[in-house]
């Protein structure tokens, strides 16, 4: 009998690979058979914990991992919580200079859109602020 691989965990704050969002809410997300309380950043390389709790915390530092993988990302979906929040135009320009488009929406809409685009094998990433 083949040995079964241990279940993936998110203890390190990073899970390699592209994963769809199974559910969101209650302050976190379920993906890849596990759950995480808090915000997440979904990149082509994997899913990582994202230390952002509010739209005002989205800046170059918080999006540095997106810039690092910009060659594999055409569109970044930003979920700003229950409400749509404005993103600093300078930050939008910074991403555009890196070749990454930006679309801002509520977290639920961003998670659903991300899942669709991943299923279509599009070059997409998502930065999702957790919602209650």
PDB file of C-alpha atoms in Angstrom:
ATOM      1  CA  UNK A   1       0.000   0.000   0.000  1.00  0.00           C
ATOM      2  CA  UNK A   2       1.352   3.429  -0.958  1.00  0.00           C
ATOM      3  CA  UNK A   3       2.309   5.738   1.883  1.00  0.00           C
ATOM      4  CA  UNK A   4      -0.114   8.614   2.281  1.00  0.00           C
ATOM      5  CA  UNK A   5       1.343  12.129   2.227  1.00  0.00           C
ATOM      6  CA  UNK A   6       0.828  14.115   5.425  1.00  0.00           C
ATOM      7  CA  UNK A   7      -1.850  16.804   5.210  1.00  0.00           C
ATOM      8  CA  UNK A   8      -0.620  20.228   4.210  1.00  0.00           C
ATOM      9  CA  UNK A   9      -0.516  22.842   6.939  1.00  0.00           C
ATOM     10  CA  UNK A  10      -0.216  26.580   7.059  1.00  0.00           C
ATOM     11  CA  UNK A  11       1.927  26.777  10.207  1.00  0.00           C
ATOM     12  CA  UNK A  12       4.812  28.364   8.318  1.00  0.00           C
ATOM     13  CA  UNK A  13       2.498  30.976   6.767  1.00  0.00           C
ATOM     14  CA  UNK A  14       3.141  29.645   3.240  1.00  0.00           C
ATOM     15  CA  UNK A  15       1.706  26.795   1.162  1.00  0.00           C
ATOM     16  CA  UNK A  16       3.229  26.281  -2.290  1.00  0.00           C
ATOM     17  CA  UNK A  17       1.064  25.923  -5.371  1.00  0.00           C
ATOM     18  CA  UNK A  18      -2.058  27.522  -6.783  1.00  0.00           C
ATOM     19  CA  UNK A  19      -5.160  26.904  -4.716  1.00  0.00           C
ATOM     20  CA  UNK A  20      -8.733  28.036  -5.053  1.00  0.00           C
ATOM     21  CA  UNK A  21     -10.584  29.573  -2.132  1.00  0.00           C
ATOM     22  CA  UNK A  22     -13.121  27.094  -0.782  1.00  0.00           C
ATOM     23  CA  UNK A  23     -14.783  29.516   1.647  1.00  0.00           C
ATOM     24  CA  UNK A  24     -14.205  32.897   3.237  1.00  0.00           C
ATOM     25  CA  UNK A  25     -15.635  34.727   6.226  1.00  0.00           C
ATOM     26  CA  UNK A  26     -15.466  34.405  10.011  1.00  0.00           C
ATOM     27  CA  UNK A  27     -12.153  36.244   9.885  1.00  0.00           C
ATOM     28  CA  UNK A  28     -10.374  33.914   7.498  1.00  0.00           C
ATOM     29  CA  UNK A  29     -10.284  31.541   4.534  1.00  0.00           C
ATOM     30  CA  UNK A  30     -10.388  27.825   3.704  1.00  0.00           C
ATOM     31  CA  UNK A  31      -8.179  26.533   0.890  1.00  0.00           C
ATOM     32  CA  UNK A  32      -6.133  23.424   0.113  1.00  0.00           C
ATOM     33  CA  UNK A  33      -7.950  21.452   2.813  1.00  0.00           C
ATOM     34  CA  UNK A  34      -6.965  23.834   5.590  1.00  0.00           C
ATOM     35  CA  UNK A  35      -8.122  27.067   7.158  1.00  0.00           C
ATOM     36  CA  UNK A  36      -6.378  30.302   8.072  1.00  0.00           C
ATOM     37  CA  UNK A  37      -7.590  33.143  10.263  1.00  0.00           C
ATOM     38  CA  UNK A  38      -6.443  36.456   8.821  1.00  0.00           C
ATOM     39  CA  UNK A  39      -5.723  37.898   5.406  1.00  0.00           C
ATOM     40  CA  UNK A  40      -3.953  36.012   2.620  1.00  0.00           C
ATOM     41  CA  UNK A  41      -1.916  36.715  -0.472  1.00  0.00           C
ATOM     42  CA  UNK A  42      -2.388  34.233  -3.334  1.00  0.00           C
ATOM     43  CA  UNK A  43       0.538  34.237  -5.762  1.00  0.00           C
ATOM     44  CA  UNK A  44       1.639  31.917  -8.565  1.00  0.00           C
ATOM     45  CA  UNK A  45       4.213  30.429  -6.151  1.00  0.00           C
ATOM     46  CA  UNK A  46       1.677  29.742  -3.392  1.00  0.00           C
ATOM     47  CA  UNK A  47      -0.538  31.120  -0.643  1.00  0.00           C
ATOM     48  CA  UNK A  48       0.957  33.147   2.175  1.00  0.00           C
ATOM     49  CA  UNK A  49      -0.328  34.802   5.300  1.00  0.00           C
ATOM     50  CA  UNK A  50      -0.667  38.532   4.654  1.00  0.00           C
ATOM     51  CA  UNK A  51      -0.312  40.876   7.650  1.00  0.00           C
ATOM     52  CA  UNK A  52      -2.915  43.381   6.415  1.00  0.00           C
ATOM     53  CA  UNK A  53      -6.127  44.001   8.350  1.00  0.00           C
ATOM     54  CA  UNK A  54      -7.392  47.169   6.667  1.00  0.00           C
ATOM     55  CA  UNK A  55      -7.175  48.788   3.224  1.00  0.00           C
ATOM     56  CA  UNK A  56      -5.021  51.646   4.569  1.00  0.00           C
ATOM     57  CA  UNK A  57      -2.287  49.042   5.280  1.00  0.00           C
ATOM     58  CA  UNK A  58      -1.961  48.128   1.597  1.00  0.00           C
ATOM     59  CA  UNK A  59       1.303  49.662   0.427  1.00  0.00           C
ATOM     60  CA  UNK A  60       4.499  48.821  -1.431  1.00  0.00           C
ATOM     61  CA  UNK A  61       5.851  46.865   1.524  1.00  0.00           C
ATOM     62  CA  UNK A  62       2.751  44.687   1.846  1.00  0.00           C
ATOM     63  CA  UNK A  63       2.727  44.069  -1.919  1.00  0.00           C
ATOM     64  CA  UNK A  64       6.475  43.428  -2.283  1.00  0.00           C
ATOM     65  CA  UNK A  65       5.823  39.682  -2.897  1.00  0.00           C
ATOM     66  CA  UNK A  66       3.582  40.646  -5.833  1.00  0.00           C
ATOM     67  CA  UNK A  67       6.364  42.740  -7.308  1.00  0.00           C
ATOM     68  CA  UNK A  68       8.793  39.827  -6.857  1.00  0.00           C
ATOM     69  CA  UNK A  69       6.536  37.575  -8.981  1.00  0.00           C
ATOM     70  CA  UNK A  70       5.323  40.275 -11.395  1.00  0.00           C
ATOM     71  CA  UNK A  71       6.596  38.353 -14.427  1.00  0.00           C
ATOM     72  CA  UNK A  72       3.997  35.660 -13.713  1.00  0.00           C
ATOM     73  CA  UNK A  73       1.121  38.021 -12.823  1.00  0.00           C
ATOM     74  CA  UNK A  74      -0.995  40.031 -15.265  1.00  0.00           C
ATOM     75  CA  UNK A  75      -3.730  40.994 -12.798  1.00  0.00           C
ATOM     76  CA  UNK A  76      -3.828  41.523  -9.047  1.00  0.00           C
ATOM     77  CA  UNK A  77      -7.259  41.325  -7.445  1.00  0.00           C
ATOM     78  CA  UNK A  78      -7.445  43.193  -4.163  1.00  0.00           C
ATOM     79  CA  UNK A  79     -10.260  42.350  -1.777  1.00  0.00           C
ATOM     80  CA  UNK A  80     -10.617  45.272   0.616  1.00  0.00           C
ATOM     81  CA  UNK A  81     -13.078  43.694   3.055  1.00  0.00           C
ATOM     82  CA  UNK A  82     -16.825  44.243   3.159  1.00  0.00           C
ATOM     83  CA  UNK A  83     -16.535  47.603   1.396  1.00  0.00           C
ATOM     84  CA  UNK A  84     -14.621  48.680  -1.679  1.00  0.00           C
ATOM     85  CA  UNK A  85     -11.811  51.044  -0.726  1.00  0.00           C
ATOM     86  CA  UNK A  86      -9.710  53.328  -2.882  1.00  0.00           C
ATOM     87  CA  UNK A  87      -6.111  52.377  -3.556  1.00  0.00           C
ATOM     88  CA  UNK A  88      -3.443  55.073  -3.687  1.00  0.00           C
ATOM     89  CA  UNK A  89      -2.916  56.065  -7.342  1.00  0.00           C
ATOM     90  CA  UNK A  90       0.855  55.987  -6.795  1.00  0.00           C
ATOM     91  CA  UNK A  91       0.584  52.337  -5.726  1.00  0.00           C
ATOM     92  CA  UNK A  92      -1.512  51.580  -8.799  1.00  0.00           C
ATOM     93  CA  UNK A  93       1.205  53.216 -10.938  1.00  0.00           C
ATOM     94  CA  UNK A  94       3.928  51.241  -9.160  1.00  0.00           C
ATOM     95  CA  UNK A  95       2.139  47.995 -10.013  1.00  0.00           C
ATOM     96  CA  UNK A  96       1.505  49.128 -13.593  1.00  0.00           C
ATOM     97  CA  UNK A  97       5.234  49.855 -13.990  1.00  0.00           C
ATOM     98  CA  UNK A  98       5.857  46.256 -12.910  1.00  0.00           C
ATOM     99  CA  UNK A  99       3.413  45.068 -15.592  1.00  0.00           C
ATOM    100  CA  UNK A 100       0.636  44.154 -13.155  1.00  0.00           C
ATOM    101  CA  UNK A 101      -2.946  45.360 -13.609  1.00  0.00           C
ATOM    102  CA  UNK A 102      -5.034  46.062 -10.512  1.00  0.00           C
ATOM    103  CA  UNK A 103      -8.711  45.492  -9.799  1.00  0.00           C
ATOM    104  CA  UNK A 104     -10.143  46.434  -6.396  1.00  0.00           C
ATOM    105  CA  UNK A 105     -13.408  44.985  -5.048  1.00  0.00           C
ATOM    106  CA  UNK A 106     -15.005  43.516  -1.944  1.00  0.00           C
ATOM    107  CA  UNK A 107     -13.189  40.470  -0.585  1.00  0.00           C
ATOM    108  CA  UNK A 108     -16.014  38.065  -1.491  1.00  0.00           C
ATOM    109  CA  UNK A 109     -16.109  39.254  -5.088  1.00  0.00           C
ATOM    110  CA  UNK A 110     -12.314  39.117  -5.318  1.00  0.00           C
ATOM    111  CA  UNK A 111     -12.222  35.527  -4.008  1.00  0.00           C
ATOM    112  CA  UNK A 112     -14.892  34.384  -6.482  1.00  0.00           C
ATOM    113  CA  UNK A 113     -13.206  36.194  -9.393  1.00  0.00           C
ATOM    114  CA  UNK A 114      -9.822  34.736  -8.422  1.00  0.00           C
ATOM    115  CA  UNK A 115     -11.260  31.203  -8.459  1.00  0.00           C
ATOM    116  CA  UNK A 116     -12.715  31.714 -11.944  1.00  0.00           C
ATOM    117  CA  UNK A 117      -9.494  33.154 -13.357  1.00  0.00           C
ATOM    118  CA  UNK A 118      -7.351  30.399 -11.807  1.00  0.00           C
ATOM    119  CA  UNK A 119      -9.683  27.798 -13.351  1.00  0.00           C
ATOM    120  CA  UNK A 120      -9.071  29.518 -16.701  1.00  0.00           C
ATOM    121  CA  UNK A 121      -5.303  29.267 -16.057  1.00  0.00           C
ATOM    122  CA  UNK A 122      -4.925  33.056 -16.121  1.00  0.00           C
ATOM    123  CA  UNK A 123      -1.908  34.877 -14.659  1.00  0.00           C
ATOM    124  CA  UNK A 124      -3.743  36.195 -11.613  1.00  0.00           C
ATOM    125  CA  UNK A 125      -2.874  36.910  -7.999  1.00  0.00           C
ATOM    126  CA  UNK A 126      -5.069  38.061  -5.133  1.00  0.00           C
ATOM    127  CA  UNK A 127      -4.568  40.051  -1.963  1.00  0.00           C
ATOM    128  CA  UNK A 128      -7.544  39.348   0.267  1.00  0.00           C
ATOM    129  CA  UNK A 129      -8.372  41.095   3.526  1.00  0.00           C
ATOM    130  CA  UNK A 130     -10.252  38.755   5.856  1.00  0.00           C
ATOM    131  CA  UNK A 131     -13.874  39.595   6.685  1.00  0.00           C
ATOM    132  CA  UNK A 132     -15.975  38.640   9.706  1.00  0.00           C
TER     133      UNK A 132
END
